[in-house]
Short mmCIF file of C-alpha atoms in Angstrom, two decimals:
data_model
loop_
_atom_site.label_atom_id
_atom_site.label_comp_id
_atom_site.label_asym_id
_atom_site.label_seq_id
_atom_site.Cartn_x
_atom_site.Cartn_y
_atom_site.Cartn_z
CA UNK H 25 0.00 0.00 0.00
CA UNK H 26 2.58 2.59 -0.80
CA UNK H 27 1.51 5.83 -2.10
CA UNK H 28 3.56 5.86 -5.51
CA UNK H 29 1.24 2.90 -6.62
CA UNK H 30 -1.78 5.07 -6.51
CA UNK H 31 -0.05 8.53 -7.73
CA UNK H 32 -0.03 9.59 -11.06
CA UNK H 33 3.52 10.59 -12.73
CA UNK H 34 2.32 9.85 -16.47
CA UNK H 35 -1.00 10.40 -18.70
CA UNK H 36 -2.98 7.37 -17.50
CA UNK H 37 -6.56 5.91 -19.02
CA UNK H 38 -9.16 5.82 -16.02
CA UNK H 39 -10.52 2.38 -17.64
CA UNK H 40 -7.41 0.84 -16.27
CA UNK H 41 -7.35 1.50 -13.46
CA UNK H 42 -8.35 -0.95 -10.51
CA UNK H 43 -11.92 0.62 -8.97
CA UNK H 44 -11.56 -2.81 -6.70
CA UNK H 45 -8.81 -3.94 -4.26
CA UNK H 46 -9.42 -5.61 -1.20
CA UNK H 47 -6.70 -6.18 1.71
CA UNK H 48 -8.43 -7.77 4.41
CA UNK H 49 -11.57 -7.92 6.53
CA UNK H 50 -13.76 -4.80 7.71
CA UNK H 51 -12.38 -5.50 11.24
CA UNK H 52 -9.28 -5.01 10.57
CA UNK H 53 -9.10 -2.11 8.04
CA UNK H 54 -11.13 -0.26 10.50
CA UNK H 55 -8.85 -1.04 13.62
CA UNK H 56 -5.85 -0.07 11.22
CA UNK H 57 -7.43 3.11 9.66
CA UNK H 58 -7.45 4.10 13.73
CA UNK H 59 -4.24 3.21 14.42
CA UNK H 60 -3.05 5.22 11.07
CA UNK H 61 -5.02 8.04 11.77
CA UNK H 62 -4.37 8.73 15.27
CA UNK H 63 -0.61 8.92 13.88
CA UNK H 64 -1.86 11.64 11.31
CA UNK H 65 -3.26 13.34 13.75
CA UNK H 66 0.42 13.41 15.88
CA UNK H 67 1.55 14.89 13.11
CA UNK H 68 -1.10 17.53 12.53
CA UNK H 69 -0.68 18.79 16.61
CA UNK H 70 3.25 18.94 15.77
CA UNK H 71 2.62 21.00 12.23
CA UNK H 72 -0.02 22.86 14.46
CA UNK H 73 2.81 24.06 17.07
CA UNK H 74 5.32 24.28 14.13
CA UNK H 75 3.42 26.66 12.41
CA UNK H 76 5.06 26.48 8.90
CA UNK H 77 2.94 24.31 6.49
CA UNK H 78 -0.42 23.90 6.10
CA UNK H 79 -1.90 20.19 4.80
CA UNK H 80 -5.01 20.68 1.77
CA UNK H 81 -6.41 17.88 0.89
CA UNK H 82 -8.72 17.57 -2.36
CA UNK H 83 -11.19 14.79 -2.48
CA UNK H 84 -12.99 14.21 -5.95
CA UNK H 85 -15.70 11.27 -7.21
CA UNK H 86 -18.37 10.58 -9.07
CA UNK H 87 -21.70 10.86 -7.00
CA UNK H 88 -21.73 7.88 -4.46
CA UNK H 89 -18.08 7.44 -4.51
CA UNK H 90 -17.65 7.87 -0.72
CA UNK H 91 -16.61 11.26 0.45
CA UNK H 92 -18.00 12.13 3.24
CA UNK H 93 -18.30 8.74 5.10
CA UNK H 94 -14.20 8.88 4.36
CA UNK H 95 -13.57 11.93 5.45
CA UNK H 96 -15.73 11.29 8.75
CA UNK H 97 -14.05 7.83 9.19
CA UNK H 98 -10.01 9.19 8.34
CA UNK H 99 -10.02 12.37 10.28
CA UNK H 100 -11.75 11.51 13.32
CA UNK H 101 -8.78 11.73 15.62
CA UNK H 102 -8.23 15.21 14.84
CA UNK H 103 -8.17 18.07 17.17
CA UNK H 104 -11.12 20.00 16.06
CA UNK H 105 -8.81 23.27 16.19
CA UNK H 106 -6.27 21.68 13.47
CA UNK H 107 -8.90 20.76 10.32
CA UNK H 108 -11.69 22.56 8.46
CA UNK H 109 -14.33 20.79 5.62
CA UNK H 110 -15.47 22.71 3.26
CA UNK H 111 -17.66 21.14 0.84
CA UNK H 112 -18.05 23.24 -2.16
CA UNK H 113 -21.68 22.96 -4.32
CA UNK H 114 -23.69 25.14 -6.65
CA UNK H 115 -22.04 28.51 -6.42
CA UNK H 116 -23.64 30.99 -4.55
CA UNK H 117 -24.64 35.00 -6.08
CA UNK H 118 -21.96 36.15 -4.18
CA UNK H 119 -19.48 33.86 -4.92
CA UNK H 120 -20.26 34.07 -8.86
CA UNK H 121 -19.85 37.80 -8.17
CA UNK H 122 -16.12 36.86 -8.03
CA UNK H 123 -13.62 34.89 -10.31
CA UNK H 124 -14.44 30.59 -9.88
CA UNK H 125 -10.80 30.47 -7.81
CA UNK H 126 -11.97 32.81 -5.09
CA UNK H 127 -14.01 30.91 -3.25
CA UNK H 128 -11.79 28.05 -2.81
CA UNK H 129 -8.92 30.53 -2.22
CA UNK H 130 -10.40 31.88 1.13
CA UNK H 131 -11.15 28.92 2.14
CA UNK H 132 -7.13 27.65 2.29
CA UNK H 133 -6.27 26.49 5.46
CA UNK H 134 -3.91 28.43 7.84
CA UNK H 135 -0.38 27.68 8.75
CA UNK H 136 -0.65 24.57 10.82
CA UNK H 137 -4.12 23.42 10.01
CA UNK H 138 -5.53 21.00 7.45
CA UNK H 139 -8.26 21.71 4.80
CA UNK H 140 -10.08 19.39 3.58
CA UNK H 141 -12.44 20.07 0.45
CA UNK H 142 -15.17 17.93 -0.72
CA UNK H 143 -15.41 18.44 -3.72
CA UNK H 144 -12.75 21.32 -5.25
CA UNK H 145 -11.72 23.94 -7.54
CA UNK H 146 -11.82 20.81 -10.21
CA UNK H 147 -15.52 21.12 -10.52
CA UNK H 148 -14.65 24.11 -12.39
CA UNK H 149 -13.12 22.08 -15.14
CA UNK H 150 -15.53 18.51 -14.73
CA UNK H 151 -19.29 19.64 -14.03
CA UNK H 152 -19.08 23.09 -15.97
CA UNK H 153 -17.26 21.20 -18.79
CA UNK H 154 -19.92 17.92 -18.89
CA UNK H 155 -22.53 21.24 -18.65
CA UNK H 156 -20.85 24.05 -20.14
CA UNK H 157 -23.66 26.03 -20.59
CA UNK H 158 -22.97 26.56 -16.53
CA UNK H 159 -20.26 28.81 -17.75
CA UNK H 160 -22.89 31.65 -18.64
CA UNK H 161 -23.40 31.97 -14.88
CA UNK H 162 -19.83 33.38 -14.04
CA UNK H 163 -20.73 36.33 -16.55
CA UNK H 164 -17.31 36.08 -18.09
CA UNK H 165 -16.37 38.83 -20.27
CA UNK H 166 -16.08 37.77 -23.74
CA UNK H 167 -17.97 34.27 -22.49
CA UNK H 168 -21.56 35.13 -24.20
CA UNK H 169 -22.59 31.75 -25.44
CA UNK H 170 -22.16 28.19 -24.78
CA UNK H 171 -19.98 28.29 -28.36
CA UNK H 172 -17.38 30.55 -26.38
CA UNK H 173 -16.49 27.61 -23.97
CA UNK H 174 -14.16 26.23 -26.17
CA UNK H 175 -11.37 23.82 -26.03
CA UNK H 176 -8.91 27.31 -25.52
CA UNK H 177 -11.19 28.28 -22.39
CA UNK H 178 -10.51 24.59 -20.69
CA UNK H 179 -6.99 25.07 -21.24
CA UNK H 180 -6.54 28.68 -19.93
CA UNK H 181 -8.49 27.48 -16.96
CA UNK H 182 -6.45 24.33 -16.70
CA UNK H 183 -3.04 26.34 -16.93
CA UNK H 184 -5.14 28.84 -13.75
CA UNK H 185 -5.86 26.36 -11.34
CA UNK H 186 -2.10 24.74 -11.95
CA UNK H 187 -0.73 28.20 -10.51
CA UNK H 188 -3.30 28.70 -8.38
CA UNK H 189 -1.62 25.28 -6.54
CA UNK H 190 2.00 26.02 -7.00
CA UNK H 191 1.40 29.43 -5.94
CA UNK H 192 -0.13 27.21 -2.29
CA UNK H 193 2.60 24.99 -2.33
CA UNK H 194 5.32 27.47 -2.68
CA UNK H 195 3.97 29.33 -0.10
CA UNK H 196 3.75 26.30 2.40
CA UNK H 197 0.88 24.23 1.57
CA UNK H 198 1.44 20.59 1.17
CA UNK H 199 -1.21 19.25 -1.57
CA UNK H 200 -2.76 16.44 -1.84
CA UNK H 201 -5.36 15.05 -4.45
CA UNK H 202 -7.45 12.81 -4.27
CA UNK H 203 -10.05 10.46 -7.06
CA UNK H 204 -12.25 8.15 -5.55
CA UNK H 205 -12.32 5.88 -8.61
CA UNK H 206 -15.70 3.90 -8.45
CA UNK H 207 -16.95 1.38 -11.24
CA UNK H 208 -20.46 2.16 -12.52
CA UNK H 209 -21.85 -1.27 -11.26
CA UNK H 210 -21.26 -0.44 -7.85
CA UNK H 211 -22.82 3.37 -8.33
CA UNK H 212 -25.70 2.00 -9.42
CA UNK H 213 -25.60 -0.61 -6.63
CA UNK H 214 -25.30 2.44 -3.54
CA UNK H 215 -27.88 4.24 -5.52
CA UNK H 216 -30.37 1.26 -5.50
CA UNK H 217 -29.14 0.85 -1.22
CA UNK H 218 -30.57 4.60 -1.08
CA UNK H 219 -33.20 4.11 -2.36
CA UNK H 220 -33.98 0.34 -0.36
CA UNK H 221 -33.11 1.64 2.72
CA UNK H 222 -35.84 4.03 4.43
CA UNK H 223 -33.13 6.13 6.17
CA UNK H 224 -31.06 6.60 3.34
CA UNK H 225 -33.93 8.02 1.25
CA UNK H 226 -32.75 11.31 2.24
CA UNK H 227 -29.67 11.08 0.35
CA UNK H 228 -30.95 10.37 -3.58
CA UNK H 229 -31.92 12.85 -5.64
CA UNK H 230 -33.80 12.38 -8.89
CA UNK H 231 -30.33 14.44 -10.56
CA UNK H 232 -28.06 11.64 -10.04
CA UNK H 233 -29.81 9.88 -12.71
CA UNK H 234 -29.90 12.08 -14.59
CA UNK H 235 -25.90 12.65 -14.26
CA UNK H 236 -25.15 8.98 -13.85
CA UNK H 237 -26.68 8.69 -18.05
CA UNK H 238 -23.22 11.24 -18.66
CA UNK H 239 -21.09 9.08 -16.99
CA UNK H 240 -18.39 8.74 -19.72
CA UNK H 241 -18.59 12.24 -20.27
CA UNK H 242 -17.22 12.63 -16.43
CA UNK H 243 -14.81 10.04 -16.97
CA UNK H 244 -12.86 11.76 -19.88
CA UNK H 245 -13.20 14.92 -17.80
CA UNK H 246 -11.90 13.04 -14.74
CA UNK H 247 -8.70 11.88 -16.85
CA UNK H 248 -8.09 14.74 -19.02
CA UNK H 249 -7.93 17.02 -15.70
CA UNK H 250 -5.81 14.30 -13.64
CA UNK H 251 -3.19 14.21 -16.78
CA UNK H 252 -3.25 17.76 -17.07
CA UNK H 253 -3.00 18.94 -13.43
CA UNK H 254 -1.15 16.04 -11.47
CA UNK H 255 2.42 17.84 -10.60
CA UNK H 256 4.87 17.23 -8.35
CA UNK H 257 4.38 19.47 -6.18
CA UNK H 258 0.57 18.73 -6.26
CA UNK H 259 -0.08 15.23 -7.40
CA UNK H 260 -3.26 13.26 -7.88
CA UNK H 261 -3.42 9.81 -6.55
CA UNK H 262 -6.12 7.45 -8.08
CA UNK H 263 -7.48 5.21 -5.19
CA UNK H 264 -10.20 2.23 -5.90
CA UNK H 265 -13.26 3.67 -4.66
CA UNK H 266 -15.68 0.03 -4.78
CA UNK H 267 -14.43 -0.87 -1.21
CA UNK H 268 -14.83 1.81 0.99
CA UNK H 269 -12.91 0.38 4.22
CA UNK H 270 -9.71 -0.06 1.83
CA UNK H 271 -10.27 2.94 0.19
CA UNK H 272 -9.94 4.93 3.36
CA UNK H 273 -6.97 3.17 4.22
CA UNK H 274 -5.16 3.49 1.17
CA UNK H 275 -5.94 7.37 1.38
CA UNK H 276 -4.66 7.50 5.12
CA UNK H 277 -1.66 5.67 4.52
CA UNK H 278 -1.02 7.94 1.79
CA UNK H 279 -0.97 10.93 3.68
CA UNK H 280 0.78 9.05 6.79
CA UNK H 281 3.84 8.36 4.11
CA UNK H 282 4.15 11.71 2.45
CA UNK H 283 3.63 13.66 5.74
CA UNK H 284 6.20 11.44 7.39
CA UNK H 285 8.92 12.34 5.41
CA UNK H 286 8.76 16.38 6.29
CA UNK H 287 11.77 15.83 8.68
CA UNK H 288 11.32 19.38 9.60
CA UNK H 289 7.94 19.31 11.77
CA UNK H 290 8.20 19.02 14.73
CA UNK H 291 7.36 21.43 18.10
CA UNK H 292 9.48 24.42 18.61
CA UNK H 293 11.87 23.99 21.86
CA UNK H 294 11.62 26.14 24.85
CA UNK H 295 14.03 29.12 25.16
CA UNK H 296 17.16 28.46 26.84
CA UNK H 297 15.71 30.59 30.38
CA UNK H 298 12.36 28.98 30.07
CA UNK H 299 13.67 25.49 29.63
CA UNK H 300 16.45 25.72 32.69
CA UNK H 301 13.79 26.81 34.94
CA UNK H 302 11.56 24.49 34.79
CA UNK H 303 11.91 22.92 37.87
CA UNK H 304 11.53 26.20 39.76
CA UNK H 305 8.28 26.90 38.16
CA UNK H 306 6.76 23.43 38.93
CA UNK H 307 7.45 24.04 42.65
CA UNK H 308 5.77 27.38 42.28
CA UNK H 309 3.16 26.02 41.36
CA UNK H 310 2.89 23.00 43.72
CA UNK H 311 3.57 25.03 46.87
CA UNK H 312 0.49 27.21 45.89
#
């Protein structure tokens, strides 16, 4: 399970690529996941104290896929303080009132904290380009019909959010990216569990059949943004999404690895006076 057999270096074809892999029971991916996270989570009170770099991490999938269960189930040893979700959907009036970038550039995490976003600045290039007549909505100069979005305006905005990540990494943001890659089979089969199961009626929508009937469409969109956008200093990494339990592993070892191998975080020292009189401010203390 290491990450650089799940990160993408060279143009890759999503159809093959493993949606499936299974390393053990539930059981025990669960009481590793713990074990793994809890270690993450060292590491994010250490960056926290440290106060240098800043962890985003940018979770994408096809509707079903598993993002918010694996977010819950990954960062549930965090300190509250150290992590943030945002969970970008339909854009609001006020953020179409600014460029597409801006809202997921205020919502970059601070020096020492995580972000996590569910869903990212890549539905700017995958919904809007399955549905470019969404474009209209950003009021784009020069961007007056659906004929306008063409294969120049995906590139230019390919090319934007590329610097909009080096310009986070060089400023102390580690990046990571994330596809949940899930076969159609087992979409349909969660969608048929939401709609079986009483409690999980909530969560189906009429739209995701409609969506699920463009699911190539996504898929080229999927791949042609992963080729384009997965750098070194902000690489995708293409987990199988069928099996959730092993898909949150894979995703939390991931992070464990690459994290691990900042030598540089750890918590600052005391100053030299603080530090030698430690002792005398523990008796203080205990002869209150």
């Amino acid at each position: 399970m290491k990450a650089s057999d799940y990160q993408i270096t060279q143009p890759i074809q999503l159809k093959d690529r493993e949606t499936h892999q299974d390393f053990g029971k539930k059981k025990e991916l669960e009481e590793e996941l713990d074990s793994v996270s809890k270690q993450i989570a060292d590491i994010q009170n250490a960056m926290y104290a440290h106060g240098k770099y800043a962890v985003l991490i940018c979770i994408q999938g096809m509707d079903t896929a598993g993002k918010d269960s694996l977010i819950r189930e990954v960062f549930k040893n965090f300190n509250a303080r150290g992590v943030v979700v945002h969970s970008f959907k339909v854009p609001t009036d006020l953020e179409l009132g600014h460029d597409y970038l801006w809202r997921h550039y205020i919502a970059l995490p601070a020096r020492g904290k995580f972000a996590i976003f569910n869903r990212t600045q890549y539905e700017n290039v995958l919904v809007t380009r399955v549905h470019p007549e969404y474009v209209l909505n950003e009021n784009i100069p020069g961007i007056d019909r659906v004929s306008d979005v063409d294969e120049a305006f995906w590139e230019k905005r390919f090319e934007q959010i590329n610097n909009f990540e080096k310009h986070s990494a060089e400023n102390g943001t580690i990046i990571f990216k994330f596809f949940l890659h899930l076969s159609k089979e087992e979409q349909k089969n969660r969608l048929l569990r939401r709609l079986n199961k009483p409690n999980k009626n909530w969560k189906f929508s009429a739209s995701d059949l409609k969506e699920r009937k463009l699911w190539d469409a996504y898929q080229k969109c999927y791949e042609d943004a992963i080729n384009k956008t997965s750098k070194f200093h902000a690489p995708w990494y293409v987990v199988p999404a069928d099996d959730k339990p092993t898909a949150r592993l894979i995703l939390a070892n991931i992070l464990l690895e690459k994290l691990s191998e900042y030598k540089d975080i750890k918590e600052p020292e005391l100053d030299t006076k603080t530090k030698a009189n430690l002792e005398a401010y523990r008796k203080q203390l205990e002869t209150e």
